[in-house]
mmCIF file of C-alpha atoms in Angstrom:
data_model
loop_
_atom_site.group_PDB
_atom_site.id
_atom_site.type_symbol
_atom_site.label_atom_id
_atom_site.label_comp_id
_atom_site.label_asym_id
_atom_site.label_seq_id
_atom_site.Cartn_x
_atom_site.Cartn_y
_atom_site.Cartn_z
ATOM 1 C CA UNK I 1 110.171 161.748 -51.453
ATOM 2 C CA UNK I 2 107.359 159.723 -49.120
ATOM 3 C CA UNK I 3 105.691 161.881 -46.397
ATOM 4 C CA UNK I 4 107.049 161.946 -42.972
ATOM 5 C CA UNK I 5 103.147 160.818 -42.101
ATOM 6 C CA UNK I 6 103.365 157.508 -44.355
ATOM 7 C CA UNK I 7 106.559 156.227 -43.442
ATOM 8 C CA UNK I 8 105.075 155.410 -39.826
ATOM 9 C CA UNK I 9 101.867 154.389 -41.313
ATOM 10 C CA UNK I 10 102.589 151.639 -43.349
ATOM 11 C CA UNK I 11 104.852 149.682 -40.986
ATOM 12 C CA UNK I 12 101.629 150.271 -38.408
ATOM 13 C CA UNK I 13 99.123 149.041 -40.774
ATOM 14 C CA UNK I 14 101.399 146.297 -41.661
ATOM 15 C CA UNK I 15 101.444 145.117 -38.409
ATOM 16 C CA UNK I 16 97.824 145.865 -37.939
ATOM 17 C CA UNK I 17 96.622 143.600 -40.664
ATOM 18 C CA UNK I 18 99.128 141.235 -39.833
ATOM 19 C CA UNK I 19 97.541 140.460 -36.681
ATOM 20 C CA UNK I 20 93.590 140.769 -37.796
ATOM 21 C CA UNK I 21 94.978 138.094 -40.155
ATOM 22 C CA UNK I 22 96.410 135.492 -37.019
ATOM 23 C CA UNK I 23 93.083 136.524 -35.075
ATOM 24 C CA UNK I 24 90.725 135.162 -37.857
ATOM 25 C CA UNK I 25 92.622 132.354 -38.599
ATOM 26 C CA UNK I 26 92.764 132.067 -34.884
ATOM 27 C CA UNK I 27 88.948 132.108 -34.678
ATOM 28 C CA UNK I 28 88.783 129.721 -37.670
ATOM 29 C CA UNK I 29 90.582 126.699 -35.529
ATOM 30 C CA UNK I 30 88.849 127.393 -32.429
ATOM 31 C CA UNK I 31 85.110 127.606 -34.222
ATOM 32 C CA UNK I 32 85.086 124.155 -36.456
ATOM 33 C CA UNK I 33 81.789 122.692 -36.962
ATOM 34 C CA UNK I 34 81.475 119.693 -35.120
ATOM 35 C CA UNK I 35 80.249 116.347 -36.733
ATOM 36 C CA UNK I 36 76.485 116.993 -35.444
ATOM 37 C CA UNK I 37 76.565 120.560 -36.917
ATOM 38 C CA UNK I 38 77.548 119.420 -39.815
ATOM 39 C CA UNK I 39 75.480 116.919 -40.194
ATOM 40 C CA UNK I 40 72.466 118.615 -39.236
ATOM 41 C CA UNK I 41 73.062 121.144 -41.835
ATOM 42 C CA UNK I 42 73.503 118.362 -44.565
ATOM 43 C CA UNK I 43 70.731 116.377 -43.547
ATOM 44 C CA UNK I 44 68.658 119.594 -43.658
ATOM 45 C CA UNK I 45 69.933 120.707 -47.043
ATOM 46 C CA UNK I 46 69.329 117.315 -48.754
ATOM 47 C CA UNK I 47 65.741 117.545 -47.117
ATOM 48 C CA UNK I 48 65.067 121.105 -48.962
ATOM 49 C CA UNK I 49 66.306 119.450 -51.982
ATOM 50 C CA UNK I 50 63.372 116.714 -51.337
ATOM 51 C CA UNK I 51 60.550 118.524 -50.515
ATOM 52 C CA UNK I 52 61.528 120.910 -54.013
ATOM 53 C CA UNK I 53 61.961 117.761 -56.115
ATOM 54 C CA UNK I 54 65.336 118.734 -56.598
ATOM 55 C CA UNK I 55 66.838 115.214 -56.898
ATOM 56 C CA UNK I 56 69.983 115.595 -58.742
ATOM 57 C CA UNK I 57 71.133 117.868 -55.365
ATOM 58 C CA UNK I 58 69.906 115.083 -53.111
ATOM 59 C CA UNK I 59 71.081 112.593 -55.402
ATOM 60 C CA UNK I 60 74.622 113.556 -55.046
ATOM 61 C CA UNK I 61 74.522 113.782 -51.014
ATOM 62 C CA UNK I 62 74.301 109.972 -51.321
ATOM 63 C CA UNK I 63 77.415 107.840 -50.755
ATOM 64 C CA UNK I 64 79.494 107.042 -53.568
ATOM 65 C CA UNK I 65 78.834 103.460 -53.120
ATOM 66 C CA UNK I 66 75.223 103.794 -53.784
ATOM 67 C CA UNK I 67 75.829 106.304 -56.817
ATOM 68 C CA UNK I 68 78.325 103.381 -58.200
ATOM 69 C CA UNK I 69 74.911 101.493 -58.376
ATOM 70 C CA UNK I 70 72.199 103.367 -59.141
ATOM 71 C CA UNK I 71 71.597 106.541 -61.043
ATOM 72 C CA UNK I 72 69.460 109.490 -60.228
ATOM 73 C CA UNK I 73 66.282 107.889 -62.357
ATOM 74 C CA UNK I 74 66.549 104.922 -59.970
ATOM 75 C CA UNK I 75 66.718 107.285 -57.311
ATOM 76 C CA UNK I 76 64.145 109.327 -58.089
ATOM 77 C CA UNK I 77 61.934 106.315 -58.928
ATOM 78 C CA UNK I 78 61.275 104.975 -55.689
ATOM 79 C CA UNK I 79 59.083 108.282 -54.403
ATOM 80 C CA UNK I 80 56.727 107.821 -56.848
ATOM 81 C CA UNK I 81 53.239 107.914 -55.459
ATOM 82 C CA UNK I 82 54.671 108.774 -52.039
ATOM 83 C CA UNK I 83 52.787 111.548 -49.409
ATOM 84 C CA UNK I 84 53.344 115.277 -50.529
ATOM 85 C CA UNK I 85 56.386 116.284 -48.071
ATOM 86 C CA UNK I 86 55.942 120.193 -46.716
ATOM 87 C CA UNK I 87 58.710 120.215 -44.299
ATOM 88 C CA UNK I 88 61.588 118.229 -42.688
ATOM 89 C CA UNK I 89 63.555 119.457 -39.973
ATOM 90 C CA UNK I 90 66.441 117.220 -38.360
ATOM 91 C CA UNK I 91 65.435 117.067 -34.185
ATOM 92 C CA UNK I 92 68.730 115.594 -33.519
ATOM 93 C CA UNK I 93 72.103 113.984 -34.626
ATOM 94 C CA UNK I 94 74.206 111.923 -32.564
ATOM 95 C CA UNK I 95 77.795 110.476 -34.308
ATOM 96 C CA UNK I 96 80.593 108.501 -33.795
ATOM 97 C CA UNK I 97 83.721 108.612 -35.623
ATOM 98 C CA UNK I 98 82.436 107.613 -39.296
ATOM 99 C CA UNK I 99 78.761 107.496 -38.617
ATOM 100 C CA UNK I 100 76.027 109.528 -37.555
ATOM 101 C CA UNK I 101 72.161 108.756 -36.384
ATOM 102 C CA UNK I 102 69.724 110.919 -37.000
ATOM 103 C CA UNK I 103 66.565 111.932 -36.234
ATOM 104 C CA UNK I 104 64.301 113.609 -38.051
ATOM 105 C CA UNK I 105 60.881 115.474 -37.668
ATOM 106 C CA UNK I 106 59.062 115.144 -41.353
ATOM 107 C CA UNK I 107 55.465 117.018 -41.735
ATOM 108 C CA UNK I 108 53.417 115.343 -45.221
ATOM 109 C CA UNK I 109 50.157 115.709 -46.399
ATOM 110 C CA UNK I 110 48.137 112.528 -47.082
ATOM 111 C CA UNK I 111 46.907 111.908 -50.572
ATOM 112 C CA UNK I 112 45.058 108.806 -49.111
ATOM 113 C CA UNK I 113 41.573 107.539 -47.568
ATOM 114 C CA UNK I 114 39.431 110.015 -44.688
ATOM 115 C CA UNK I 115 42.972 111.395 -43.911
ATOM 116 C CA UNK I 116 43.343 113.054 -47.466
ATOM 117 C CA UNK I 117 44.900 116.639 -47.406
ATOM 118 C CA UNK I 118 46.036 116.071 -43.413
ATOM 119 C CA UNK I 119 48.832 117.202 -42.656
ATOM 120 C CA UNK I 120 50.946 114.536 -40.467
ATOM 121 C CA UNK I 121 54.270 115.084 -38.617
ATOM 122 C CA UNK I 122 56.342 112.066 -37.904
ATOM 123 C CA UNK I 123 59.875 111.573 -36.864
ATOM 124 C CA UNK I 124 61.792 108.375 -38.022
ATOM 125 C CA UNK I 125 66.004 108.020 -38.353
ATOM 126 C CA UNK I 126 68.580 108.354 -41.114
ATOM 127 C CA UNK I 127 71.758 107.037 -41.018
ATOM 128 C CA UNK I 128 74.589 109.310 -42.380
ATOM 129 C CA UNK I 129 78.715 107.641 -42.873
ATOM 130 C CA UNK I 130 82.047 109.819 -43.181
ATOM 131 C CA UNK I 131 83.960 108.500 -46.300
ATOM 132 C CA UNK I 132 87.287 110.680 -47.155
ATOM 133 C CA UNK I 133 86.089 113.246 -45.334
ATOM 134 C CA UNK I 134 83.053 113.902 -46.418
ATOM 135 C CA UNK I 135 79.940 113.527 -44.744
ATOM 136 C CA UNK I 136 77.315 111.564 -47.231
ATOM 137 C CA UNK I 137 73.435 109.918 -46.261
ATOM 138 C CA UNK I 138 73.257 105.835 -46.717
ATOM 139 C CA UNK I 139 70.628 104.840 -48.433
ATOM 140 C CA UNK I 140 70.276 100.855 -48.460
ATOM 141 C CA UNK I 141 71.334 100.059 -52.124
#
């Protein structure tokens, strides 16, 4: 025999849990990233990969395309001998439907001349293109 106490419980948590349930899902619709948040948060990750020498992780935030070309030794390959990154932060993203521009804020240290061990902060601009669906950074193959 069920409690007196239960049988108006469960239909209450039922419908208690039912609608936590349509509020997050709710929230879920209302809160999507837009294309600048998302990109920022790519182009940020693939710059921690970077700066770590993580290239396999940065490798495979390129767009297929380039991938289809190149491997991640030929990748890899053309930073040889470049500054010492420290940081990279992205100052701004601006997109369209299937592209994005943008800008980013990279501090180095320069192994080179009078300047050697200064540490430099420049800003130049990436270019990032939406292929099914996914977000990836061009790099000129």
């Amino acid at each position: 025999m069920t409690h007196p106490t239960c049988q108006t419980w469960r239909p209450r948590a039922a419908a208690a849990t039912a609608a936590l349930a349509a509020m997050l899902l709710a929230g879920c619709a209302t809160t999507a990233a837009t294309p600048e948040a998302q990109v920022t948060q790519l182009a940020n990750q693939r710059w921690v990969h970077l700066v770590a020498g993580d290239w396999a992780k940065a490798y495979a935030m390129l767009t297929p395309s380039y991938r289809k070309l190149h491997d991640v030794k030929d990748y890899q390959s053309q930073f040889k001998g470049a500054v010492q990154w420290r940081k990279a932060e992205v100052a701004s993203a601006t997109c369209e439907a299937e592209k994005c521009d943008v800008r980013v804020e990279l501090t180095v240290t320069s192994p080179f001349g009078r300047g050697k061990g200064d540490t430099i902060s420049t800003f130049f601009n990436e270019t990032w293109l939406k292929e099914d669906g996914r977000w990836y950074y061009y790099e000129k193959p």
